[in-house]
mmCIF file of C-alpha atoms in Angstrom:
data_model
loop_
_atom_site.group_PDB
_atom_site.id
_atom_site.type_symbol
_atom_site.label_atom_id
_atom_site.label_comp_id
_atom_site.label_asym_id
_atom_site.label_seq_id
_atom_site.Cartn_x
_atom_site.Cartn_y
_atom_site.Cartn_z
ATOM 1 C CA MET N 1 18.075 -9.022 -62.683
ATOM 2 C CA LYS N 2 14.328 -9.118 -61.938
ATOM 3 C CA LYS N 3 14.260 -12.813 -62.815
ATOM 4 C CA LEU N 4 17.144 -13.472 -60.421
ATOM 5 C CA ILE N 5 15.380 -11.625 -57.579
ATOM 6 C CA LEU N 6 12.159 -13.553 -58.316
ATOM 7 C CA LEU N 7 14.032 -16.875 -58.197
ATOM 8 C CA LEU N 8 15.617 -15.893 -54.873
ATOM 9 C CA ILE N 9 12.209 -14.994 -53.406
ATOM 10 C CA ILE N 10 10.713 -18.310 -54.590
ATOM 11 C CA SER N 11 13.694 -20.181 -53.200
ATOM 12 C CA LEU N 12 13.405 -18.433 -49.825
ATOM 13 C CA ASN N 13 9.669 -19.069 -49.676
ATOM 14 C CA PHE N 14 10.167 -22.765 -50.482
ATOM 15 C CA SER N 15 12.863 -23.010 -47.822
ATOM 16 C CA CYS N 16 10.573 -21.439 -45.235
ATOM 17 C CA ASP N 17 7.657 -23.646 -46.239
ATOM 18 C CA ASN N 18 9.825 -26.750 -46.098
ATOM 19 C CA SER N 19 11.153 -25.751 -42.681
ATOM 20 C CA GLU N 20 7.601 -25.233 -41.403
ATOM 21 C CA SER N 21 6.489 -28.614 -42.772
ATOM 22 C CA ASN N 22 9.319 -30.351 -40.880
ATOM 23 C CA LYS N 23 8.704 -28.454 -37.654
ATOM 24 C CA ILE N 24 7.701 -30.644 -34.738
ATOM 25 C CA ASP N 25 4.266 -29.819 -33.345
ATOM 26 C CA GLN N 26 4.618 -30.463 -29.627
ATOM 27 C CA THR N 27 0.879 -29.999 -29.089
ATOM 28 C CA LYS N 28 0.225 -33.001 -31.320
ATOM 29 C CA ILE N 29 2.801 -35.041 -29.409
ATOM 30 C CA LYS N 30 0.957 -34.260 -26.179
ATOM 31 C CA GLU N 31 -2.347 -35.303 -27.776
ATOM 32 C CA ASP N 32 -0.821 -38.610 -28.804
ATOM 33 C CA LEU N 33 0.758 -39.065 -25.379
ATOM 34 C CA ASN N 34 -2.728 -38.768 -23.865
ATOM 35 C CA GLU N 35 -4.042 -41.226 -26.436
ATOM 36 C CA ILE N 36 -1.437 -43.936 -25.850
ATOM 37 C CA LEU N 37 -1.777 -43.651 -22.070
ATOM 38 C CA THR N 38 -5.555 -43.961 -22.383
ATOM 39 C CA ASP N 39 -5.173 -47.027 -24.609
ATOM 40 C CA ILE N 40 -2.736 -48.599 -22.152
ATOM 41 C CA SER N 41 -4.971 -47.909 -19.151
ATOM 42 C CA GLN N 42 -8.062 -49.313 -20.894
ATOM 43 C CA ASN N 43 -6.644 -52.135 -23.023
ATOM 44 C CA TYR N 44 -3.275 -53.396 -21.759
ATOM 45 C CA ILE N 45 -4.232 -56.641 -20.058
ATOM 46 C CA TYR N 46 -1.022 -56.892 -17.989
ATOM 47 C CA LEU N 47 -1.126 -53.382 -16.548
ATOM 48 C CA GLN N 48 -1.771 -54.454 -12.946
ATOM 49 C CA GLU N 49 0.914 -57.154 -13.013
ATOM 50 C CA LYS N 50 3.496 -54.684 -14.270
ATOM 51 C CA ASN N 51 2.925 -52.346 -11.315
ATOM 52 C CA VAL N 52 4.123 -49.298 -13.252
ATOM 53 C CA ASP N 53 2.661 -45.975 -12.136
ATOM 54 C CA LEU N 54 0.852 -44.328 -15.070
ATOM 55 C CA ASN N 55 0.862 -41.006 -13.218
ATOM 56 C CA CYS N 56 4.650 -41.191 -13.026
ATOM 57 C CA ILE N 57 4.794 -41.854 -16.772
ATOM 58 C CA ARG N 58 2.424 -39.014 -17.590
ATOM 59 C CA GLU N 59 4.279 -36.545 -15.392
ATOM 60 C CA TYR N 60 7.756 -37.495 -16.625
ATOM 61 C CA TYR N 61 6.955 -37.714 -20.341
ATOM 62 C CA GLU N 62 4.914 -34.523 -20.412
ATOM 63 C CA LYS N 63 8.002 -32.700 -19.149
ATOM 64 C CA GLN N 64 10.090 -34.170 -21.983
ATOM 65 C CA ILE N 65 7.862 -32.906 -24.791
ATOM 66 C CA SER N 66 9.418 -29.416 -24.802
ATOM 67 C CA ASN N 67 12.820 -31.015 -25.561
ATOM 68 C CA ILE N 68 11.601 -32.823 -28.696
ATOM 69 C CA LYS N 69 12.917 -31.108 -31.826
ATOM 70 C CA THR N 70 13.084 -33.862 -34.451
ATOM 71 C CA GLU N 71 11.021 -36.687 -35.850
ATOM 72 C CA GLU N 72 13.562 -39.220 -34.586
ATOM 73 C CA GLN N 73 13.280 -37.854 -31.057
ATOM 74 C CA THR N 74 9.501 -38.212 -31.359
ATOM 75 C CA VAL N 75 9.811 -41.894 -32.226
ATOM 76 C CA LEU N 76 12.248 -42.509 -29.366
ATOM 77 C CA PHE N 77 9.930 -40.664 -26.976
ATOM 78 C CA PHE N 78 7.144 -43.190 -27.570
ATOM 79 C CA GLU N 79 9.558 -46.126 -27.792
ATOM 80 C CA TYR N 80 10.959 -45.383 -24.337
ATOM 81 C CA LEU N 81 7.451 -44.955 -22.946
ATOM 82 C CA LEU N 82 6.533 -48.481 -24.015
ATOM 83 C CA ASP N 83 9.839 -49.758 -22.611
ATOM 84 C CA GLU N 84 8.644 -48.642 -19.171
ATOM 85 C CA PHE N 85 6.527 -51.820 -19.096
ATOM 86 C CA TYR N 86 9.511 -54.146 -19.693
ATOM 87 C CA ASP N 87 7.391 -56.168 -22.111
ATOM 88 C CA SER N 88 8.938 -57.152 -25.452
ATOM 89 C CA HIS N 89 5.477 -57.534 -26.973
ATOM 90 C CA LEU N 90 4.767 -53.811 -26.548
ATOM 91 C CA ILE N 91 6.391 -52.144 -29.543
ATOM 92 C CA LEU N 92 5.990 -49.304 -31.996
ATOM 93 C CA ASN N 93 5.353 -50.227 -35.614
ATOM 94 C CA THR N 94 8.470 -48.298 -36.589
ATOM 95 C CA ASN N 95 12.034 -47.641 -35.473
ATOM 96 C CA ARG N 96 14.980 -45.373 -36.210
ATOM 97 C CA ASN N 97 18.746 -45.813 -36.349
ATOM 98 C CA SER N 98 19.052 -44.888 -32.689
ATOM 99 C CA SER N 99 16.279 -47.275 -31.609
ATOM 100 C CA PHE N 100 17.091 -50.328 -29.549
ATOM 101 C CA ARG N 101 16.989 -53.657 -31.375
ATOM 102 C CA LEU N 102 14.272 -56.075 -30.285
ATOM 103 C CA TYR N 103 16.701 -58.919 -29.496
ATOM 104 C CA SER N 104 20.253 -60.193 -29.883
ATOM 105 C CA PRO N 105 21.789 -63.627 -30.599
ATOM 106 C CA ILE N 106 22.664 -64.109 -26.930
ATOM 107 C CA TYR N 107 20.515 -64.037 -23.804
ATOM 108 C CA VAL N 108 21.765 -62.936 -20.396
ATOM 109 C CA SER N 109 20.366 -63.902 -17.005
ATOM 110 C CA ILE N 110 20.984 -62.263 -13.639
ATOM 111 C CA GLU N 111 22.046 -64.725 -10.984
ATOM 112 C CA ASN N 112 23.462 -63.775 -7.574
ATOM 113 C CA GLU N 113 23.783 -60.175 -8.792
ATOM 114 C CA LYS N 114 25.950 -61.269 -11.729
ATOM 115 C CA THR N 115 24.918 -60.897 -15.374
ATOM 116 C CA LEU N 116 25.691 -64.204 -17.076
ATOM 117 C CA ILE N 117 25.349 -65.438 -20.656
ATOM 118 C CA SER N 118 22.849 -68.259 -20.246
ATOM 119 C CA ASN N 119 21.870 -68.884 -23.874
ATOM 120 C CA VAL N 120 23.310 -68.521 -27.356
ATOM 121 C CA TRP N 121 21.070 -68.735 -30.440
ATOM 122 C CA GLN N 122 22.794 -71.943 -31.422
ATOM 123 C CA PRO N 123 20.768 -73.037 -34.491
ATOM 124 C CA LYS N 124 21.108 -69.548 -35.994
ATOM 125 C CA VAL N 125 24.696 -68.609 -35.125
ATOM 126 C CA GLU N 126 27.537 -69.907 -37.250
ATOM 127 C CA HIS N 127 31.280 -70.150 -36.606
ATOM 128 C CA LEU N 128 31.324 -69.170 -32.937
ATOM 129 C CA ASP N 129 34.809 -70.286 -31.937
ATOM 130 C CA GLN N 130 34.591 -69.357 -28.271
ATOM 131 C CA ASP N 131 32.244 -71.120 -25.846
ATOM 132 C CA ILE N 132 30.784 -68.132 -23.994
ATOM 133 C CA ILE N 133 27.995 -69.955 -22.146
ATOM 134 C CA GLY N 134 28.288 -69.118 -18.434
ATOM 135 C CA ALA N 135 30.555 -66.115 -19.043
ATOM 136 C CA GLU N 136 29.934 -63.067 -16.862
ATOM 137 C CA LEU N 137 29.134 -59.851 -18.714
ATOM 138 C CA LEU N 138 31.226 -57.115 -17.109
ATOM 139 C CA LYS N 139 30.939 -54.217 -19.556
ATOM 140 C CA ILE N 140 29.345 -53.173 -22.824
ATOM 141 C CA ASN N 141 31.223 -50.643 -24.963
ATOM 142 C CA GLY N 142 33.464 -49.998 -21.954
ATOM 143 C CA ILE N 143 30.561 -49.157 -19.617
ATOM 144 C CA ASP N 144 30.003 -51.297 -16.528
ATOM 145 C CA ILE N 145 26.893 -53.430 -17.147
ATOM 146 C CA ASP N 146 25.185 -52.295 -13.922
ATOM 147 C CA GLN N 147 25.758 -48.689 -14.906
ATOM 148 C CA ALA N 148 24.425 -49.357 -18.419
ATOM 149 C CA ILE N 149 21.251 -50.864 -16.926
ATOM 150 C CA ASP N 150 20.799 -47.883 -14.606
ATOM 151 C CA GLN N 151 21.274 -45.488 -17.546
ATOM 152 C CA PHE N 152 18.687 -47.244 -19.721
ATOM 153 C CA PRO N 153 16.155 -44.536 -20.707
ATOM 154 C CA THR N 154 13.215 -45.581 -18.532
ATOM 155 C CA HIS N 155 12.289 -43.733 -15.354
ATOM 156 C CA CYS N 156 9.106 -45.175 -13.827
ATOM 157 C CA ASN N 157 9.824 -48.896 -13.585
ATOM 158 C CA ASP N 158 11.698 -50.460 -10.680
ATOM 159 C CA LYS N 159 15.248 -51.100 -11.845
ATOM 160 C CA GLN N 160 15.985 -52.892 -8.583
ATOM 161 C CA SER N 161 13.518 -55.633 -9.504
ATOM 162 C CA GLN N 162 15.314 -58.657 -10.946
ATOM 163 C CA ASN N 163 12.665 -59.128 -13.671
ATOM 164 C CA VAL N 164 12.991 -55.505 -14.766
ATOM 165 C CA ARG N 165 16.762 -55.577 -14.506
ATOM 166 C CA GLU N 166 17.118 -58.740 -16.569
ATOM 167 C CA TRP N 167 14.783 -57.400 -19.253
ATOM 168 C CA ILE N 168 16.770 -54.162 -19.456
ATOM 169 C CA ALA N 169 20.073 -56.071 -19.477
ATOM 170 C CA ASN N 170 18.966 -57.891 -22.617
ATOM 171 C CA LYS N 171 17.851 -54.626 -24.250
ATOM 172 C CA VAL N 172 21.264 -53.159 -23.458
ATOM 173 C CA VAL N 173 22.951 -56.192 -25.024
ATOM 174 C CA ALA N 174 20.680 -55.954 -28.067
ATOM 175 C CA GLY N 175 21.917 -52.370 -28.325
ATOM 176 C CA ARG N 176 20.999 -49.532 -30.626
ATOM 177 C CA TYR N 177 21.092 -50.097 -34.382
ATOM 178 C CA ASN N 178 23.683 -47.353 -34.865
ATOM 179 C CA GLN N 179 26.038 -48.289 -32.039
ATOM 180 C CA PRO N 180 28.615 -51.075 -31.581
ATOM 181 C CA ARG N 181 28.142 -53.926 -29.117
ATOM 182 C CA VAL N 182 31.531 -54.830 -27.698
ATOM 183 C CA LEU N 183 31.150 -57.004 -24.616
ATOM 184 C CA THR N 184 33.774 -57.431 -21.933
ATOM 185 C CA LEU N 185 33.371 -60.996 -20.675
ATOM 186 C CA LYS N 186 34.851 -62.978 -17.855
ATOM 187 C CA LEU N 187 34.903 -66.574 -19.035
ATOM 188 C CA GLU N 188 34.407 -69.493 -16.685
ATOM 189 C CA SER N 189 38.176 -69.956 -16.883
ATOM 190 C CA ASN N 190 38.464 -66.408 -15.363
ATOM 191 C CA GLU N 191 40.012 -65.119 -18.593
ATOM 192 C CA ILE N 192 38.836 -61.583 -19.534
ATOM 193 C CA VAL N 193 38.058 -61.195 -23.239
ATOM 194 C CA GLU N 194 36.547 -58.610 -25.567
ATOM 195 C CA PHE N 195 33.693 -60.051 -27.622
ATOM 196 C CA ASP N 196 32.327 -58.070 -30.569
ATOM 197 C CA LEU N 197 28.705 -59.135 -30.908
ATOM 198 C CA ASP N 198 28.406 -57.468 -34.322
ATOM 199 C CA LYS N 199 31.020 -59.833 -35.749
ATOM 200 C CA LEU N 200 28.876 -62.819 -34.854
ATOM 201 C CA LYS N 201 27.496 -64.183 -38.113
ATOM 202 C CA THR N 202 24.036 -65.690 -38.342
ATOM 203 C CA LYS N 203 22.769 -68.154 -40.922
ATOM 204 C CA GLN N 204 20.539 -66.652 -43.587
ATOM 205 C CA THR N 205 17.945 -68.476 -45.654
ATOM 206 C CA SER N 206 15.106 -67.505 -47.951
ATOM 207 C CA GLU N 207 13.318 -70.821 -47.476
ATOM 208 C CA LEU N 208 10.292 -70.890 -45.174
ATOM 209 C CA LEU N 209 11.434 -74.208 -43.762
ATOM 210 C CA SER N 210 14.031 -76.912 -44.187
ATOM 211 C CA SER N 211 13.581 -80.636 -43.696
ATOM 212 C CA THR N 212 15.834 -83.651 -43.371
ATOM 213 C CA THR N 213 15.897 -87.191 -42.018
ATOM 214 C CA GLU N 214 18.313 -88.495 -39.384
ATOM 215 C CA ASN N 215 18.219 -92.154 -38.348
ATOM 216 C CA GLU N 216 14.644 -92.470 -39.637
ATOM 217 C CA ILE N 217 13.553 -89.396 -37.669
ATOM 218 C CA GLY N 218 12.142 -86.506 -39.674
ATOM 219 C CA ILE N 219 13.300 -83.007 -38.750
ATOM 220 C CA ILE N 220 11.400 -79.913 -39.940
ATOM 221 C CA THR N 221 12.947 -76.559 -39.065
ATOM 222 C CA LEU N 222 10.799 -73.431 -39.392
ATOM 223 C CA ASN N 223 12.828 -70.423 -40.505
ATOM 224 C CA ASN N 224 11.041 -67.572 -38.702
ATOM 225 C CA SER N 225 8.091 -68.035 -41.051
ATOM 226 C CA LEU N 226 5.037 -68.491 -38.811
ATOM 227 C CA GLY N 227 3.685 -65.172 -40.093
ATOM 228 C CA ASN N 228 3.768 -66.307 -43.727
ATOM 229 C CA ASN N 229 0.524 -68.025 -44.763
ATOM 230 C CA ALA N 230 2.367 -69.880 -47.540
ATOM 231 C CA LEU N 231 4.148 -71.873 -44.844
ATOM 232 C CA ILE N 232 1.161 -74.210 -44.550
ATOM 233 C CA ASN N 233 1.610 -75.493 -48.111
ATOM 234 C CA ASP N 234 5.364 -75.857 -47.634
ATOM 235 C CA PHE N 235 4.831 -77.674 -44.350
ATOM 236 C CA ASP N 236 2.337 -80.044 -45.987
ATOM 237 C CA LYS N 237 4.817 -80.914 -48.732
ATOM 238 C CA ALA N 238 7.621 -81.532 -46.236
ATOM 239 C CA LEU N 239 5.442 -83.598 -43.902
ATOM 240 C CA ASP N 240 4.020 -85.684 -46.745
ATOM 241 C CA LYS N 241 7.557 -86.855 -47.518
ATOM 242 C CA LEU N 242 8.150 -87.788 -43.877
ATOM 243 C CA MET N 243 4.966 -89.741 -43.190
ATOM 244 C CA ASP N 244 6.858 -93.038 -42.893
ATOM 245 C CA THR N 245 9.450 -91.802 -40.401
ATOM 246 C CA LYS N 246 9.484 -93.369 -36.937
ATOM 247 C CA GLY N 247 9.176 -89.951 -35.330
ATOM 248 C CA LEU N 248 9.172 -86.233 -36.137
ATOM 249 C CA ILE N 249 11.010 -83.251 -34.673
ATOM 250 C CA ILE N 250 9.666 -79.752 -35.338
ATOM 251 C CA ASP N 251 12.333 -77.158 -34.559
ATOM 252 C CA LEU N 252 10.796 -73.838 -33.452
ATOM 253 C CA ARG N 253 13.999 -72.275 -32.122
ATOM 254 C CA ASN N 254 13.984 -69.710 -34.930
ATOM 255 C CA THR N 255 10.494 -68.237 -34.678
ATOM 256 C CA VAL N 256 11.636 -65.060 -32.965
ATOM 257 C CA ASP N 257 9.149 -62.786 -34.782
ATOM 258 C CA GLY N 258 6.120 -64.930 -33.977
ATOM 259 C CA GLY N 259 3.327 -65.357 -36.494
ATOM 260 C CA ASN N 260 -0.403 -65.938 -36.686
ATOM 261 C CA SER N 261 -2.829 -68.591 -35.464
ATOM 262 C CA TYR N 262 -4.014 -69.404 -39.004
ATOM 263 C CA VAL N 263 -0.596 -70.882 -39.779
ATOM 264 C CA ALA N 264 -0.272 -72.526 -36.359
ATOM 265 C CA ARG N 265 -3.678 -74.191 -36.587
ATOM 266 C CA GLY N 266 -2.881 -75.300 -40.115
ATOM 267 C CA ILE N 267 0.229 -77.073 -38.864
ATOM 268 C CA MET N 268 -1.372 -78.618 -35.783
ATOM 269 C CA GLY N 269 -4.299 -79.886 -37.833
ATOM 270 C CA ARG N 270 -2.020 -82.450 -39.490
ATOM 271 C CA PHE N 271 -1.462 -84.300 -36.190
ATOM 272 C CA ILE N 272 -4.993 -85.016 -34.927
ATOM 273 C CA ASN N 273 -8.035 -86.970 -36.116
ATOM 274 C CA GLU N 274 -10.708 -85.036 -34.211
ATOM 275 C CA PRO N 275 -11.127 -81.410 -33.049
ATOM 276 C CA LYS N 276 -8.866 -80.668 -30.098
ATOM 277 C CA PRO N 277 -8.521 -77.640 -27.767
ATOM 278 C CA TYR N 278 -5.077 -76.058 -27.791
ATOM 279 C CA GLN N 279 -5.097 -72.823 -25.784
ATOM 280 C CA LYS N 280 -7.216 -70.630 -23.529
ATOM 281 C CA HIS N 281 -7.870 -66.893 -23.990
ATOM 282 C CA PHE N 282 -8.818 -64.451 -21.234
ATOM 283 C CA THR N 283 -9.753 -60.779 -21.403
ATOM 284 C CA ILE N 284 -11.985 -58.236 -19.695
ATOM 285 C CA GLU N 285 -14.656 -55.984 -21.148
ATOM 286 C CA GLN N 286 -16.013 -52.688 -19.876
ATOM 287 C CA TYR N 287 -18.138 -50.162 -21.721
ATOM 288 C CA ASN N 288 -19.167 -46.593 -20.818
ATOM 289 C CA GLY N 289 -18.207 -46.900 -17.168
ATOM 290 C CA ASN N 290 -20.314 -50.010 -16.614
ATOM 291 C CA PRO N 291 -19.011 -52.976 -14.567
ATOM 292 C CA ILE N 292 -15.992 -54.985 -15.725
ATOM 293 C CA VAL N 293 -17.000 -58.393 -17.071
ATOM 294 C CA GLU N 294 -14.478 -61.168 -17.633
ATOM 295 C CA ARG N 295 -14.487 -63.160 -20.843
ATOM 296 C CA SER N 296 -12.636 -66.399 -21.579
ATOM 297 C CA TRP N 297 -12.757 -69.082 -24.236
ATOM 298 C CA ILE N 298 -10.975 -72.191 -25.432
ATOM 299 C CA GLU N 299 -9.669 -72.253 -29.001
ATOM 300 C CA TYR N 300 -9.784 -75.486 -30.998
ATOM 301 C CA VAL N 301 -7.822 -77.032 -33.841
ATOM 302 C CA THR N 302 -9.641 -78.956 -36.571
ATOM 303 C CA PRO N 303 -8.000 -81.933 -38.318
ATOM 304 C CA ARG N 304 -7.063 -81.582 -41.956
ATOM 305 C CA LYS N 305 -5.489 -83.819 -44.589
ATOM 306 C CA GLU N 306 -3.693 -87.047 -43.668
ATOM 307 C CA GLN N 307 -2.758 -87.369 -40.010
ATOM 308 C CA TYR N 308 0.846 -87.918 -38.935
ATOM 309 C CA LYS N 309 0.440 -90.515 -36.176
ATOM 310 C CA ASN N 310 3.945 -91.222 -34.899
ATOM 311 C CA LYS N 311 5.861 -89.577 -32.062
ATOM 312 C CA VAL N 312 6.418 -85.806 -32.233
ATOM 313 C CA VAL N 313 8.921 -83.625 -30.378
ATOM 314 C CA ILE N 314 8.959 -79.804 -30.468
ATOM 315 C CA LEU N 315 12.270 -77.967 -29.909
ATOM 316 C CA VAL N 316 12.061 -74.514 -28.314
ATOM 317 C CA GLY N 317 14.373 -71.872 -26.866
ATOM 318 C CA ARG N 318 14.838 -68.201 -26.045
ATOM 319 C CA TRP N 319 14.127 -67.295 -29.703
ATOM 320 C CA THR N 320 10.802 -69.142 -29.850
ATOM 321 C CA GLY N 321 8.423 -66.186 -29.807
ATOM 322 C CA SER N 322 4.721 -65.438 -29.591
ATOM 323 C CA MET N 323 2.926 -67.818 -31.987
ATOM 324 C CA GLY N 324 5.909 -70.148 -31.747
ATOM 325 C CA GLU N 325 5.168 -70.297 -28.033
ATOM 326 C CA GLY N 326 1.473 -70.817 -28.787
ATOM 327 C CA LEU N 327 2.281 -73.672 -31.158
ATOM 328 C CA SER N 328 4.388 -75.331 -28.468
ATOM 329 C CA ILE N 329 1.809 -75.181 -25.679
ATOM 330 C CA GLY N 330 -0.832 -76.151 -28.236
ATOM 331 C CA PHE N 331 0.919 -79.365 -29.248
ATOM 332 C CA GLU N 332 1.374 -80.246 -25.590
ATOM 333 C CA GLY N 333 -2.214 -79.317 -24.732
ATOM 334 C CA MET N 334 -3.460 -81.622 -27.492
ATOM 335 C CA GLU N 335 -1.172 -84.334 -26.086
ATOM 336 C CA ARG N 336 0.449 -84.723 -29.498
ATOM 337 C CA ALA N 337 4.037 -83.755 -28.728
ATOM 338 C CA GLU N 338 6.682 -83.457 -26.060
ATOM 339 C CA ILE N 339 8.321 -80.073 -25.675
ATOM 340 C CA VAL N 340 12.118 -79.911 -25.310
ATOM 341 C CA GLY N 341 14.330 -76.925 -24.596
ATOM 342 C CA SER N 342 14.794 -73.869 -22.397
ATOM 343 C CA GLU N 343 12.516 -70.983 -21.518
ATOM 344 C CA MET N 344 11.019 -69.366 -24.582
ATOM 345 C CA GLU N 345 10.900 -65.685 -25.554
ATOM 346 C CA ARG N 346 8.083 -65.122 -23.055
ATOM 347 C CA LEU N 347 6.093 -62.729 -25.213
ATOM 348 C CA ALA N 348 2.932 -62.221 -23.202
ATOM 349 C CA GLY N 349 -0.599 -62.166 -24.529
ATOM 350 C CA GLU N 350 -2.586 -61.693 -27.705
ATOM 351 C CA MET N 351 -1.751 -58.531 -29.609
ATOM 352 C CA ASN N 352 -3.873 -55.826 -31.204
ATOM 353 C CA GLY N 353 -2.780 -52.795 -33.185
ATOM 354 C CA PHE N 354 -3.541 -49.189 -32.213
ATOM 355 C CA SER N 355 -3.053 -45.940 -34.123
ATOM 356 C CA PHE N 356 -2.038 -42.436 -33.132
ATOM 357 C CA LYS N 357 -4.211 -39.529 -34.144
ATOM 358 C CA ASN N 358 -1.323 -37.350 -35.323
ATOM 359 C CA HIS N 359 1.496 -39.721 -36.293
ATOM 360 C CA ASN N 360 1.582 -42.214 -39.140
ATOM 361 C CA PHE N 361 3.007 -45.051 -37.050
ATOM 362 C CA GLY N 362 1.105 -47.063 -34.497
ATOM 363 C CA TYR N 363 1.807 -49.458 -31.666
ATOM 364 C CA ARG N 364 0.797 -52.877 -30.391
ATOM 365 C CA LEU N 365 -0.628 -53.791 -26.996
ATOM 366 C CA SER N 366 -1.506 -57.125 -25.412
ATOM 367 C CA THR N 367 -5.278 -57.148 -24.992
ATOM 368 C CA ALA N 368 -5.904 -60.770 -23.950
ATOM 369 C CA LYS N 369 -3.971 -63.267 -21.861
ATOM 370 C CA LEU N 370 -3.120 -66.683 -23.255
ATOM 371 C CA PHE N 371 -2.862 -69.914 -21.290
ATOM 372 C CA HIS N 372 -1.779 -73.503 -21.671
ATOM 373 C CA LEU N 373 -4.777 -75.798 -21.232
ATOM 374 C CA ASN N 374 -3.370 -76.752 -17.814
ATOM 375 C CA GLY N 375 -3.788 -73.137 -16.698
ATOM 376 C CA THR N 376 -0.164 -72.000 -16.993
ATOM 377 C CA PRO N 377 0.194 -68.505 -18.498
ATOM 378 C CA ARG N 378 1.938 -68.923 -21.835
ATOM 379 C CA GLU N 379 4.719 -66.506 -20.908
ATOM 380 C CA LYS N 380 5.519 -68.524 -17.769
ATOM 381 C CA TYR N 381 5.577 -71.922 -19.431
ATOM 382 C CA VAL N 382 8.761 -73.965 -18.977
ATOM 383 C CA PRO N 383 9.273 -76.990 -21.262
ATOM 384 C CA THR N 384 8.422 -80.317 -19.695
ATOM 385 C CA ASN N 385 11.756 -81.672 -20.925
ATOM 386 C CA TYR N 386 13.949 -78.803 -19.766
ATOM 387 C CA VAL N 387 17.403 -78.436 -21.285
ATOM 388 C CA LYS N 388 19.858 -76.009 -19.723
ATOM 389 C CA GLN N 389 22.330 -74.907 -22.344
ATOM 390 C CA THR N 390 25.827 -75.630 -21.057
ATOM 391 C CA THR N 391 27.916 -75.504 -24.232
ATOM 392 C CA ILE N 392 27.881 -74.461 -27.876
ATOM 393 C CA LEU N 393 30.041 -77.412 -28.864
ATOM 394 C CA LYS N 394 27.001 -79.634 -29.393
ATOM 395 C CA ASP N 395 23.256 -79.182 -29.871
ATOM 396 C CA GLU N 396 22.005 -80.423 -26.511
ATOM 397 C CA THR N 397 18.351 -79.681 -27.274
ATOM 398 C CA LEU N 398 18.332 -81.588 -30.560
ATOM 399 C CA GLU N 399 20.163 -84.508 -28.951
ATOM 400 C CA ARG N 400 17.537 -84.655 -26.197
ATOM 401 C CA GLY N 401 14.735 -84.598 -28.785
ATOM 402 C CA ILE N 402 16.209 -87.517 -30.715
ATOM 403 C CA GLU N 403 16.763 -89.379 -27.456
ATOM 404 C CA LEU N 404 13.099 -88.945 -26.485
ATOM 405 C CA ILE N 405 11.820 -90.371 -29.750
ATOM 406 C CA ASP N 406 14.193 -93.338 -29.601
ATOM 407 C CA LYS N 407 13.259 -93.952 -25.957
ATOM 408 C CA LYS N 408 9.535 -93.971 -26.731
ATOM 409 C CA LEU N 409 10.104 -96.622 -29.372
ATOM 410 C CA GLU N 410 11.993 -99.033 -27.074
#
């Protein structure tokens, strides 16, 4: 009997200890709220452009701390705070089942107060039977799209601004990981259809790249691998086999997660015979309350291995992100390629990681602006050879790229 009582006491003590260890410390959340707001105010290079009131954020989010009871709510608290800046480059280094996805396989634009499907991730999506380009998005999961945008969990940005509204619309379409995404669409034929985005299948591959030849034109497709340093060796092997082609297409339409400049410079180095500038950086520095001093510099690419000398075309689209965007403006800045496609992912700036004092996940902020050599901010760059997607029945961007190479050779 004594042993049974002892076991019960131990069990109760363990239960209490475990409960205490899982208890949310709201004081620590407030400390980390102060820390992230300080980091944003001192380091986020786009703060003025965003025109989001930090005092509004502080006041609103401080009031929410008393409602936080779980670890998942803590993560969402900081996730929503970063969403206030409608900047897809500002993210936590973690997520939960109820977090919003970072992107979806379709992109919607707001035109004349209508939310329209302007782009489909064509190279990635397979077996899409219905041409939904140009369709109007009426509802998501039965909720009117305007209402869904208004209900998006941000409170200090201007939801009447078209830029903010379009960004939120695409977050709503991306949806939460643990919720369905059933879209009510009005097709250009005026037919109303239900479209289940989660039934849309995307092509999967473990290869860092794929390469082929079409009518003596080499085509290298990067499979969201710009963050993998091994890509340089794979790219070298693929390019070495295509050295005798009359032209080369590099398809960057699946670089949605970005990458690093080591890989990008490694790729670009195969197309020049002398050092070339490829992008401009800009940031500001201020220490201990002293004056703000601007700092800017031009980054160069150095040639390496055998140079590919023939015509080059880069394909881009809404899922060309971050370093994929840098690679595109870099090729154009070096005057070594023509860029073909639509707007890119428009991920602004050069990222740095920051850590919380009390939580084991961190966050990323843009700390320097990046520019095309012609002075255009990278996130505002529009391809010189613009292609407006009008159908999924053919690859209009690829066709335009092939056409450009053939035209240059006439």
